[in-house]
CSV table of C-alpha atoms in Angstrom, one decimal:
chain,number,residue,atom,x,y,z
R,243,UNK,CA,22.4,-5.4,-7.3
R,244,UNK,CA,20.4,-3.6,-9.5
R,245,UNK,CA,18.2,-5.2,-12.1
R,246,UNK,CA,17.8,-2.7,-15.0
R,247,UNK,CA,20.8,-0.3,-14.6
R,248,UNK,CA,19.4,1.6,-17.5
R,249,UNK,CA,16.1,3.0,-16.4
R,250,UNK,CA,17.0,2.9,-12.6
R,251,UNK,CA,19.8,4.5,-12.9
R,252,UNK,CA,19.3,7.2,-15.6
R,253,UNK,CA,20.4,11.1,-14.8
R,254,UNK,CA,16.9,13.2,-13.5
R,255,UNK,CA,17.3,14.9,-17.1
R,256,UNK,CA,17.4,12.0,-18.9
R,257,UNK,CA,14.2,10.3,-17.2
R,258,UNK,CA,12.0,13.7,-17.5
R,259,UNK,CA,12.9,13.4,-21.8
R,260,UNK,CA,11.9,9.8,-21.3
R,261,UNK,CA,8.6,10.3,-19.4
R,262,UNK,CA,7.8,13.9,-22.0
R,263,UNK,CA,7.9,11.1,-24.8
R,264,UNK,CA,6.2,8.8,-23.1
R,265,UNK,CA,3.4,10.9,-21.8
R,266,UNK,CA,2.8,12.5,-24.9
R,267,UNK,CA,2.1,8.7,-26.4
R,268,UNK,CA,0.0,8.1,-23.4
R,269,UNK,CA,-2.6,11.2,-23.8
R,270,UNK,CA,-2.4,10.3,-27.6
R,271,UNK,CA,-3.2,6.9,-27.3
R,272,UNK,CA,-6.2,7.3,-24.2
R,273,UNK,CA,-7.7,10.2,-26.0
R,274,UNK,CA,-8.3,8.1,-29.5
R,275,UNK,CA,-8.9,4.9,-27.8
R,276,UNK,CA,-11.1,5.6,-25.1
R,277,UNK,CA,-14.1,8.0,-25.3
R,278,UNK,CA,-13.9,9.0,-21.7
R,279,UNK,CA,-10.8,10.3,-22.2
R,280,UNK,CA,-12.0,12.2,-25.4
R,281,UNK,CA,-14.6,13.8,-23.7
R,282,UNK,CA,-12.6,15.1,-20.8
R,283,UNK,CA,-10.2,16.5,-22.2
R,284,UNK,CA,-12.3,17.9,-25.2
R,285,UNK,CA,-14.8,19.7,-22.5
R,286,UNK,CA,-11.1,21.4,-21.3
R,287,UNK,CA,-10.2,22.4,-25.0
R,288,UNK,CA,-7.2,19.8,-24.4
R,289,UNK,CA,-6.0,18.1,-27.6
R,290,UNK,CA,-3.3,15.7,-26.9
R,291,UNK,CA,-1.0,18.0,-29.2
R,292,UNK,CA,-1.1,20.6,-26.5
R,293,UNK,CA,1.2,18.3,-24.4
R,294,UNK,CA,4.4,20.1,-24.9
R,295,UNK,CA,6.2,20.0,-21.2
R,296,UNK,CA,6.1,17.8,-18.2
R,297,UNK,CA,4.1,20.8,-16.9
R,298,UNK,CA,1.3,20.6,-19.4
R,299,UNK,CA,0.4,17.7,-17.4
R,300,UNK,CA,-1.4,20.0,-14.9
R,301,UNK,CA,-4.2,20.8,-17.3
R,302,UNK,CA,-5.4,17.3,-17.6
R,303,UNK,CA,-8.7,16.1,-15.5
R,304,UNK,CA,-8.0,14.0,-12.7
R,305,UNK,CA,-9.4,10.3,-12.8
R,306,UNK,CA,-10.8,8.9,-9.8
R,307,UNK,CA,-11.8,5.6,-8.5
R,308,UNK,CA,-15.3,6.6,-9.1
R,309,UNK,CA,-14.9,6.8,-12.9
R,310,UNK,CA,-13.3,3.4,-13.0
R,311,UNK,CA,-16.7,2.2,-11.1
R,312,UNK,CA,-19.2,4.0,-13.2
R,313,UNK,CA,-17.8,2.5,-16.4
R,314,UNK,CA,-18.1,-0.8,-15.1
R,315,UNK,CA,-16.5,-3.1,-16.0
R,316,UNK,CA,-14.5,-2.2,-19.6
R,317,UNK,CA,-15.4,0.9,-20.2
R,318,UNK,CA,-12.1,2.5,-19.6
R,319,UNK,CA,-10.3,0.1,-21.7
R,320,UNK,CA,-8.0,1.2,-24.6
R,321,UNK,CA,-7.5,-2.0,-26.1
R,322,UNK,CA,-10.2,-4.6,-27.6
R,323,UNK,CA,-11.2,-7.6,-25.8
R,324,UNK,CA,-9.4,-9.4,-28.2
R,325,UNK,CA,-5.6,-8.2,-27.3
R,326,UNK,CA,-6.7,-8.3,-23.2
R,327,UNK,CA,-5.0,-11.5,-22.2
R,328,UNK,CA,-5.5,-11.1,-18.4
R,329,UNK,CA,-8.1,-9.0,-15.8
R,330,UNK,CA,-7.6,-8.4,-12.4
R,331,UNK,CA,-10.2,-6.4,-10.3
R,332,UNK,CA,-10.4,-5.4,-6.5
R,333,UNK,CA,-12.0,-6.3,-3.3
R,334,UNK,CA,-14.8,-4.6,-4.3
R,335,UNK,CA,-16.0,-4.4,-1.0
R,336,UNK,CA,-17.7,-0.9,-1.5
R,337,UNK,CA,-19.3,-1.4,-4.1
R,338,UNK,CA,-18.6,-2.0,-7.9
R,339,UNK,CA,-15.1,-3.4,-8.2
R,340,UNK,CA,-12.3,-1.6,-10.0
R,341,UNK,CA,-11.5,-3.7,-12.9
R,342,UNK,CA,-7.7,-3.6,-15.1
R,343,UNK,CA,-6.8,-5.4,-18.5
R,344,UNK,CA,-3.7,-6.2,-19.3
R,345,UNK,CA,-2.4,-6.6,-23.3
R,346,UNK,CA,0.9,-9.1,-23.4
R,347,UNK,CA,3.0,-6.1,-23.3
R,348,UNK,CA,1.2,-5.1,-20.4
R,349,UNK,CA,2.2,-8.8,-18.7
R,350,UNK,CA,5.7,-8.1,-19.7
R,351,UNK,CA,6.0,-4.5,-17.9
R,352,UNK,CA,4.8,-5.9,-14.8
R,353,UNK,CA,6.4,-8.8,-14.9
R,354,UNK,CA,9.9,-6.4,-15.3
R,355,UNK,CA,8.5,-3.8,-12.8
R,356,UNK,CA,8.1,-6.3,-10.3
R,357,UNK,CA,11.3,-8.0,-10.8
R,358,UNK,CA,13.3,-4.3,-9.8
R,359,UNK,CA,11.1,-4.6,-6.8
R,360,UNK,CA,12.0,-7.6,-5.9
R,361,UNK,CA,15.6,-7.1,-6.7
R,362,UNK,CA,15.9,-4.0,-4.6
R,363,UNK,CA,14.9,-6.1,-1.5
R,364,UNK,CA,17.4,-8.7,-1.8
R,365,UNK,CA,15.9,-11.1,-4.3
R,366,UNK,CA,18.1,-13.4,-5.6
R,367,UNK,CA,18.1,-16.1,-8.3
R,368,UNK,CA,18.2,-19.6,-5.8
R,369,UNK,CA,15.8,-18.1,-3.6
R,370,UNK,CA,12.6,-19.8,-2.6
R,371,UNK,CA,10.1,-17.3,-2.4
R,372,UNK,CA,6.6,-18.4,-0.4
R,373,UNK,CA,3.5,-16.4,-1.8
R,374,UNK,CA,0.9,-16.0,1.1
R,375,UNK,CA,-0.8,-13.1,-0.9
R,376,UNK,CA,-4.3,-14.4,-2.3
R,377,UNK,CA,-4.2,-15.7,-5.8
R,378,UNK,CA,-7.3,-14.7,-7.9
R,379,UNK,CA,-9.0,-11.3,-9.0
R,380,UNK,CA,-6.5,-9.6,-6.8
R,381,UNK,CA,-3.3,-8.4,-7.9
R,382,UNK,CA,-0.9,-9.0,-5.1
R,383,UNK,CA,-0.6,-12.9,-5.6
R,384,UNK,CA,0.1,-13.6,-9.5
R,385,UNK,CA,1.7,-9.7,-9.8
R,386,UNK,CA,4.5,-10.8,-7.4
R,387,UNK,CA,4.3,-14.3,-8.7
R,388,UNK,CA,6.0,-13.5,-12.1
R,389,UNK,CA,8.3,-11.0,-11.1
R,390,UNK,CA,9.6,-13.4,-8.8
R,391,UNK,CA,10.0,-16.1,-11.0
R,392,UNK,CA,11.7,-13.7,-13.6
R,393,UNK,CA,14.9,-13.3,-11.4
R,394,UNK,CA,14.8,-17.2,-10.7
R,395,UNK,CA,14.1,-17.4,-7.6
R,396,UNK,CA,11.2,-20.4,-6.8
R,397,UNK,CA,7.8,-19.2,-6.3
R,398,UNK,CA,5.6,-21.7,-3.4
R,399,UNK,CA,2.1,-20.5,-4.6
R,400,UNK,CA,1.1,-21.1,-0.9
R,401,UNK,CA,-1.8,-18.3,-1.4
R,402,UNK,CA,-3.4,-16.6,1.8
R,403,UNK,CA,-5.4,-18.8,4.3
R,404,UNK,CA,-4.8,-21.9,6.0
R,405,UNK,CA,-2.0,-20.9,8.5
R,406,UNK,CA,-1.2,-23.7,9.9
R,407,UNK,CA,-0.3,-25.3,6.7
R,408,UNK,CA,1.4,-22.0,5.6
R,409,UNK,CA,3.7,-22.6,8.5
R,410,UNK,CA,4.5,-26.4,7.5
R,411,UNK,CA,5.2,-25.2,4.3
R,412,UNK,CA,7.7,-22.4,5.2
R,413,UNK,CA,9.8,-25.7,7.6
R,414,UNK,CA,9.7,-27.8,5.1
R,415,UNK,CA,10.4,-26.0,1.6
R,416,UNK,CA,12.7,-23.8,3.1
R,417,UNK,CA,11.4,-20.7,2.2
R,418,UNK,CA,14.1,-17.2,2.3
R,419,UNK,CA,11.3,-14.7,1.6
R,420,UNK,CA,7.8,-14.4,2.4
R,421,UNK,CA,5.3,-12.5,0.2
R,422,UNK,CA,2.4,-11.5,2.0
R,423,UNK,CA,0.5,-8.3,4.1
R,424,UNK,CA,2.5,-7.2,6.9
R,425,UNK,CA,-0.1,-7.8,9.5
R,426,UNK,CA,0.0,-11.6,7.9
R,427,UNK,CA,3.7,-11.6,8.6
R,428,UNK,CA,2.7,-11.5,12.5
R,429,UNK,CA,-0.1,-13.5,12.6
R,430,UNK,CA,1.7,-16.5,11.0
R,431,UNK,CA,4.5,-15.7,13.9
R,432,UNK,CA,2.0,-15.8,16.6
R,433,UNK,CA,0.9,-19.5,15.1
R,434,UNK,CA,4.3,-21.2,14.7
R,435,UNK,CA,4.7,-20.1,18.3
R,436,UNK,CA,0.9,-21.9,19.7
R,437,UNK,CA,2.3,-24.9,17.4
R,438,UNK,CA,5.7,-25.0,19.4
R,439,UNK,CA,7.9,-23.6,16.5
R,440,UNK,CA,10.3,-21.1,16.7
R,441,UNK,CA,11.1,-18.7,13.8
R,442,UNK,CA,14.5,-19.1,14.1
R,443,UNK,CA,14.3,-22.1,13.2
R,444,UNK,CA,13.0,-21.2,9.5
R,445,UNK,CA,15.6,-20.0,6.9
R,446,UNK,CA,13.7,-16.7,6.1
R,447,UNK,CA,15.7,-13.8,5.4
R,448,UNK,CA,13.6,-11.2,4.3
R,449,UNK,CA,9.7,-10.2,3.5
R,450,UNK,CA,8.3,-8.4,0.9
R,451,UNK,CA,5.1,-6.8,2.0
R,452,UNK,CA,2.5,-5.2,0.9
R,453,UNK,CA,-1.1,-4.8,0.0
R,454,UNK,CA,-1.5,-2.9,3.7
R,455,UNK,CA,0.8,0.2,4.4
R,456,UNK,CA,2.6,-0.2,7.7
R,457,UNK,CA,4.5,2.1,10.1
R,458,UNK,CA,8.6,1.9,10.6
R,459,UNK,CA,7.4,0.4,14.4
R,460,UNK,CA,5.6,-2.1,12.7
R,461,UNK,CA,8.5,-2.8,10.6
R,462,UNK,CA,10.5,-3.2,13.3
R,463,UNK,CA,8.2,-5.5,15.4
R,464,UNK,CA,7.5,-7.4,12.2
R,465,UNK,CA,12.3,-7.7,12.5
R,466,UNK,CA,12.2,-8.5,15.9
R,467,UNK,CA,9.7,-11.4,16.1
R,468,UNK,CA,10.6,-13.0,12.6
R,469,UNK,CA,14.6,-12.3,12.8
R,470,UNK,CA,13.8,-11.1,8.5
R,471,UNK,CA,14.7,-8.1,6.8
R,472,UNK,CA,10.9,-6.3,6.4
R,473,UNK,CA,10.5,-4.6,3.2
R,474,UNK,CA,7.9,-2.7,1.7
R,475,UNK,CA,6.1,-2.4,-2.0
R,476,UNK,CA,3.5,-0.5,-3.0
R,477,UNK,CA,1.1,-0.8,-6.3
R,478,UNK,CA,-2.5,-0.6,-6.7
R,479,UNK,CA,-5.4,-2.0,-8.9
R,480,UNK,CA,-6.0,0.9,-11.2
R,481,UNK,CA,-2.4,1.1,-12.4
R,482,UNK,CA,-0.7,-2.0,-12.3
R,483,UNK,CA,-0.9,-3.9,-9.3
R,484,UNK,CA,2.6,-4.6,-7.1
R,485,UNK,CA,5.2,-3.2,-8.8
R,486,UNK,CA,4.6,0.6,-8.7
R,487,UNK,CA,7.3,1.2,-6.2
R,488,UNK,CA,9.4,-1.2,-3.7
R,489,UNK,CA,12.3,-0.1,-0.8
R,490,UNK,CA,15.7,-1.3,-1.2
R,491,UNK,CA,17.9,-2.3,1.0
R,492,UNK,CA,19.1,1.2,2.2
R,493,UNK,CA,15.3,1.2,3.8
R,494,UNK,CA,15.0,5.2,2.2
R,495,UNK,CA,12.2,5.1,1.0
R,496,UNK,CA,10.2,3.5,-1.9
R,497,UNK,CA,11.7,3.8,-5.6
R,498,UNK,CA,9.1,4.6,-7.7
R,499,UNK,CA,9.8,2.8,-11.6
R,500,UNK,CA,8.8,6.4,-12.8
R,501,UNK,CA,9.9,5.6,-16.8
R,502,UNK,CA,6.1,3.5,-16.4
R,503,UNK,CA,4.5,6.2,-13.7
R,504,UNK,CA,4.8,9.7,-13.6
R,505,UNK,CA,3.9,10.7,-10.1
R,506,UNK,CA,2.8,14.5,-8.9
R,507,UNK,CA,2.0,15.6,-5.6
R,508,UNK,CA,-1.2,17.4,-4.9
R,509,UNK,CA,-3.0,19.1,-1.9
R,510,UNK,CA,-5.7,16.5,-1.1
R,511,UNK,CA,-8.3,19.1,-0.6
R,512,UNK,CA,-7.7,21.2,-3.3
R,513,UNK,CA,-6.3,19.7,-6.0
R,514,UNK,CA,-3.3,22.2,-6.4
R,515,UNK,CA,0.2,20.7,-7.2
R,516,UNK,CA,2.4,20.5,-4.8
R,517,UNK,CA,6.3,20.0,-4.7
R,518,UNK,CA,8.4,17.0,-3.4
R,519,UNK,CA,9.5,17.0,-0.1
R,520,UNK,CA,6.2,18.2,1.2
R,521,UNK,CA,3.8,15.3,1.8
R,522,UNK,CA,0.3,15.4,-0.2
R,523,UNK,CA,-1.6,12.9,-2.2
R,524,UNK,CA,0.1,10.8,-4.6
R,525,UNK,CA,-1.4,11.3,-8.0
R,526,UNK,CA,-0.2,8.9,-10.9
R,527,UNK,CA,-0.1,8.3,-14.7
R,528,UNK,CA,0.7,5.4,-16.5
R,529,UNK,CA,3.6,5.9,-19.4
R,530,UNK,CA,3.3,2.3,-21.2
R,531,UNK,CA,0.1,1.0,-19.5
R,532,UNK,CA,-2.1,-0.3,-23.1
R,533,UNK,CA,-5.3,-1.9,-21.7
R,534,UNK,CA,-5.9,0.7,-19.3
R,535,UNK,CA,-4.4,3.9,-19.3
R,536,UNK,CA,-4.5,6.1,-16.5
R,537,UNK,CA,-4.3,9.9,-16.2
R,538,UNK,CA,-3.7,11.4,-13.5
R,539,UNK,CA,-5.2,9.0,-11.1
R,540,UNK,CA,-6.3,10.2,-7.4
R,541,UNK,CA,-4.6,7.3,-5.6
R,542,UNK,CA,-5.9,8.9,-2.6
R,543,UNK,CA,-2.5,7.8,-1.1
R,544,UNK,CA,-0.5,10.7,1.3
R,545,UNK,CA,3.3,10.5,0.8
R,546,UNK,CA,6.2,12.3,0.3
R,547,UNK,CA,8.4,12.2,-2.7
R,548,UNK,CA,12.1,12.6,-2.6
R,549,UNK,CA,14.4,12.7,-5.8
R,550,UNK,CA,17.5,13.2,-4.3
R,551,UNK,CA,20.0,10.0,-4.6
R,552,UNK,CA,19.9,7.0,-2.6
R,553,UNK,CA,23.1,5.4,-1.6
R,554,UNK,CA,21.7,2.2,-2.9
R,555,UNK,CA,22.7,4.2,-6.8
R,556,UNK,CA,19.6,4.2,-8.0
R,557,UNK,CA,18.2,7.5,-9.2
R,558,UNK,CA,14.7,6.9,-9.3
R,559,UNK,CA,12.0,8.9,-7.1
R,560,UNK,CA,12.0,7.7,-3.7
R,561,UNK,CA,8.3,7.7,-1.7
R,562,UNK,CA,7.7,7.5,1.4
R,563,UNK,CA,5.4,4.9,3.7
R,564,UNK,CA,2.1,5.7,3.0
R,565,UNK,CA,1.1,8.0,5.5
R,566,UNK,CA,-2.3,7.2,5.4
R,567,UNK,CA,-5.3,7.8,2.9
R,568,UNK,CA,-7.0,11.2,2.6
R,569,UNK,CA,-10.5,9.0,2.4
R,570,UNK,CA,-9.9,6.8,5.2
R,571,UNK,CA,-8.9,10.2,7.3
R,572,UNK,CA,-10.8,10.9,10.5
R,573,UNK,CA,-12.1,13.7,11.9
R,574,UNK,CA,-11.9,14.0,15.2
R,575,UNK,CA,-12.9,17.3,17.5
R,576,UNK,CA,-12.0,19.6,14.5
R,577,UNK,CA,-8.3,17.4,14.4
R,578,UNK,CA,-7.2,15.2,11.2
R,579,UNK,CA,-6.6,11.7,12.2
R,580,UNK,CA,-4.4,8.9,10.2
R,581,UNK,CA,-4.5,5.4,12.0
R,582,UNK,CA,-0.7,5.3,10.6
R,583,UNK,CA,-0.1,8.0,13.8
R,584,UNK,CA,-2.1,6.0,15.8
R,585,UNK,CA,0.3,2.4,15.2
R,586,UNK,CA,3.7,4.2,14.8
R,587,UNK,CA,2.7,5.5,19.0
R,588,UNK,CA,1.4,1.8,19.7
R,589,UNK,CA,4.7,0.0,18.3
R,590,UNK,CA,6.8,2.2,20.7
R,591,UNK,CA,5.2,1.5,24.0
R,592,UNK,CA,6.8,-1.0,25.9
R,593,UNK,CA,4.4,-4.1,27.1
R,594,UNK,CA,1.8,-4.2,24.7
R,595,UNK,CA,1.5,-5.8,21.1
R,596,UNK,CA,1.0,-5.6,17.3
R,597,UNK,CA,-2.5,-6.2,17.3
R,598,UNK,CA,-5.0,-3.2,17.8
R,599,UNK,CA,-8.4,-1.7,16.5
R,600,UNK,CA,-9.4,2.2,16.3
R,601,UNK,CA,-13.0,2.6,17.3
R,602,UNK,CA,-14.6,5.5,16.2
R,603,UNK,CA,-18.3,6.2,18.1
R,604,UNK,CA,-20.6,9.3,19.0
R,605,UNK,CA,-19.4,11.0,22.4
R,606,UNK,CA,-22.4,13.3,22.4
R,607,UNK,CA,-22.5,15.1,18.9
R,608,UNK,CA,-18.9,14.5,18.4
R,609,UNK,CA,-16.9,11.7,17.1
R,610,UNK,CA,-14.5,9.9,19.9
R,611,UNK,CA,-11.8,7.3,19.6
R,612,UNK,CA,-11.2,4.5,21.2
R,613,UNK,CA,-8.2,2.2,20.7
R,614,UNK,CA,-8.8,-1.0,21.9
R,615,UNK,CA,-4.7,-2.8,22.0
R,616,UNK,CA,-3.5,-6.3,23.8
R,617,UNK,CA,-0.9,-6.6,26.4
R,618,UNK,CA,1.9,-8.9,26.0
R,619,UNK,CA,1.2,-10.3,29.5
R,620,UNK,CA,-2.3,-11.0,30.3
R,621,UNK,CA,-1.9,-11.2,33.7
R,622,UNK,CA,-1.3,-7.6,34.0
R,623,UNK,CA,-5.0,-7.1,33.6
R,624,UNK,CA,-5.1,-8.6,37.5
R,625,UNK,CA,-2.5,-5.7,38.3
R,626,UNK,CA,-5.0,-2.7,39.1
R,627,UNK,CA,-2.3,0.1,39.6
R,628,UNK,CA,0.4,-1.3,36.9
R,629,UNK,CA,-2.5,-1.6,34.3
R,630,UNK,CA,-3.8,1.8,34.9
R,631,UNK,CA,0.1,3.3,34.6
R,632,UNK,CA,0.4,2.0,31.0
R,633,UNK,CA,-3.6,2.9,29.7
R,634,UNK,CA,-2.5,6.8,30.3
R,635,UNK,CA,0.9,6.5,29.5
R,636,UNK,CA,-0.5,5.5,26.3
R,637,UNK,CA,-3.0,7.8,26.1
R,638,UNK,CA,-1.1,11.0,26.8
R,639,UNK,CA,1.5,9.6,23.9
R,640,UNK,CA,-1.1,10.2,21.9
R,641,UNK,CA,-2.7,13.3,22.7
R,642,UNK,CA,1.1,14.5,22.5
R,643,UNK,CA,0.8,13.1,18.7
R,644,UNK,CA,-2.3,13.3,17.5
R,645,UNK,CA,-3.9,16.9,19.7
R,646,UNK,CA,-6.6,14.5,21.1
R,647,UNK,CA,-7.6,12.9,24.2
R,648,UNK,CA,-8.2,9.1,23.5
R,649,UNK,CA,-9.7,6.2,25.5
R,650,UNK,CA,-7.3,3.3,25.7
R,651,UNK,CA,-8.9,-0.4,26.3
R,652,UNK,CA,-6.1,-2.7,27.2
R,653,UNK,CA,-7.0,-6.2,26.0
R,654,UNK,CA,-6.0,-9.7,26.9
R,655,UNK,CA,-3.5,-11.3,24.6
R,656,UNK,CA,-4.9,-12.8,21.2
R,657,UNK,CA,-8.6,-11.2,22.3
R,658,UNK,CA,-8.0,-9.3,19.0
R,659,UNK,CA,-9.7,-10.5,15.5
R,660,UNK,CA,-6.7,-11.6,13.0
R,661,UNK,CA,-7.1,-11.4,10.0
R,662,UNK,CA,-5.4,-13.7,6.5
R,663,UNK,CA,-5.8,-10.7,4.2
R,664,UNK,CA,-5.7,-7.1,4.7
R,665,UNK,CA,-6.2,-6.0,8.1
R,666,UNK,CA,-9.2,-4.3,9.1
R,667,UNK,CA,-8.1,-1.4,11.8
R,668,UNK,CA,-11.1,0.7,12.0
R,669,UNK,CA,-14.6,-0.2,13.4
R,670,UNK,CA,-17.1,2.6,13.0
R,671,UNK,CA,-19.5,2.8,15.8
R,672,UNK,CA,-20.9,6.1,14.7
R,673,UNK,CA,-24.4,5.1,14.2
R,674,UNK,CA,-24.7,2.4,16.8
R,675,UNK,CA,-26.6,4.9,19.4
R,676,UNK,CA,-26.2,1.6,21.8
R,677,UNK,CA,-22.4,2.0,21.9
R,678,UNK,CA,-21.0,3.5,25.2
R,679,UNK,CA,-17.2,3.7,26.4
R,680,UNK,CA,-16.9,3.3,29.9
């Protein structure tokens, strides 16, 4: 099933006319509405005329999280306060959040992007859809919410916290889909099983997760110990929220609802533009977006973007998982790092489970990992020989991956902090001149 034949479905020459039109409205409207706009492109010689081809695109600044922060907190907004009928903002967690507005058209493109996604993985009309994502400045909980309710399936507004509870209300409502972070997924798993409940006892039938990327091994896990089909969405603050792009059911990657986002692919250290098929950073710009615009937006995001067709029919750009973030990238003896490498090799080896953390510390004047993971059976740890067998099995697996040698801590089971929210992987030890690895 597909929820807006129209746009998902349109020939690659037919979307590109689409997006030209589109984008030549969006420069337009950001450069006469919002005077940081005017001023970068005016200190290029860029007039929003200029945009004749899809290609013109390449002579437009980037925007940057950075820019969002330093015109805190409207100062990128193209509509008045008046016609803003919602914001959202991030975590904020590193300083100044990122803060969108949304018009009531802006609602209503969200609300439809969001109801593709959800269509794409299975979302039906009848469905009870429990929403473990946490409702408030953050986009995740009220951007799924209404896409949700838009193909009539009944929303649980269960927000994030208070497993125990969550778990009550998953028996008892009946829940066939679960909205929440991927590491959430598990942890409620791991708590119906301390309170004597089995998942296949629950009538889930498939997840839509996001707000965390997550390897295919973590999919997998996240199949295996729920019995659910795991599917994954991507959005992000400074461009919508959810709703950006969402897997269907052919698992193929991530369609991208390009006739709202025109995505490009560029060398993360460079900035030159790169061509699909080769992973890079995703860079995006908004098409319809009226109390924020975006162009050209650094998501930071490394990906690969695939236009060729997906069984499923749709047409649309496919991404890939995220393969981690140029800016959360370690460097480690001269060798780029993702944590994504690091989980996809921790989901595949046998006796141990989902729940790790990547500690980076001073070895010296180097940086050093260590990845601290739990076993599945505790009592292992009283198994000298079979203990030390699996800590360098797993650690040449990953110097085969990742080029490094790696210090493995095997850990008891549910020694591990869990988290409601996102999942914090890394702990940086760097500065702590106390830290030592044994």
């Amino acid at each position: 099933m597909i929820w807006d034949t129209e746009h998902e479905t349109m020939s690659r020459e037919d979307m590109r006319a689409l997006q030209l039109e589109r984008l030549k409205w969006t420069v337009n409207y950001a450069y006469e509405n919002v005077p940081f706009y005017r001023e970068r492109l005016d200190g290029v010689g860029l007039k929003p005329g200029h945009i004749k081809t899809l290609n013109d695109i390449e002579n437009i600044p980037f925007t940057t999280k950075d820019d969002l922060r330093k015109y805190y907190p409207f100062g990128l907004f193209a509509a008045p306060m008046s016609k803003i009928v919602r914001i959202h903002a991030s975590s904020g967690t590193t300083g100044k959040p990122v803060v969108a507005g949304y018009t009531r058209n802006d609602m209503e493109m969200w609300t439809e992007m969001v109801a593709r996604i959800v269509t794409m993985a299975g979302g039906r009309e009848g469905g009870i859809a429990q929403g473990s994502f946490g409702y408030g400045l953050f986009t995740g909980g009220f951007g799924l919410h209404y896409g949700l309710e838009r193909v009539g399936a009944t929303v649980v507004p269960a927000s994030s916290g208070n497993s125990e509870k969550q778990i009550m209300l998953l028996e008892d409502f009946g829940a066939t889909a679960l909205i929440s972070p991927p590491s959430y997924a598990l942890r409620l798993a791991e708590i119906a099983g301390e309170m004597g409940k089995s998942m296949d006892r629950f009538p889930l039938r498939v997840g839509l997760f996001g707000g965390e990327g997550h390897s295919m091994g973590m999919s997998q896990e996240i199949e295996k110990t729920l019995g659910i089909t795991d599917t994954q969405n991507y959005g992000m603050t400074e461009v919508c929220g959810p709703g950006v792009s969402g897997e269907c059911l052919e698992k193929n990657g991530m369609h991208l609802n390009e006739d709202h986002f025109y995505p490009e692919m560029i060398d993360p250290d460079t900035g030159d533009t790169m061509g699909y098929g080769e992973a890079g950073e995703l860079v995006l710009t908004t098409l319809t977006k009226e109390g924020i615009p975006m162009l050209r937006f650094r998501t930071k995001d490394i990906t690969v973007l695939d236009e060729t067709p997906c069984p499923c029919g749709r047409t649309t750009v496919r991404m890939d998982r995220v393969h981690g973030r140029s800016d959360d990238m370690l460097i480690v003896s001269g060798v780029n790092v993702f944590p994504s490498q690091i989980e996809e090799v921790l989901m595949e080896m046998a006796g141990i489970g989902p729940h790790y953390e990547i500690v980076v510390y001073k070895k010296g004047y180097l940086d050093a990992l260590e990845i601290r993971v739990e076993l599945v059976d505790g009592s292992l740890l009283e198994r000298f020989r079979e203990l030390e067998r699996l800590s360098k099995r797993i650690e040449h697996r990953l110097h085969t991956v990742l080029g490094i040698h790696t210090k493995v801590r095997l850990m008891e089971p549910k020694s591990l902090k869990r988290f409601e929210g996102k999942a914090k992987r890394v702990i940086d030890k760097r500065d702590d001149k106390s830290y030592k690895v044994e």
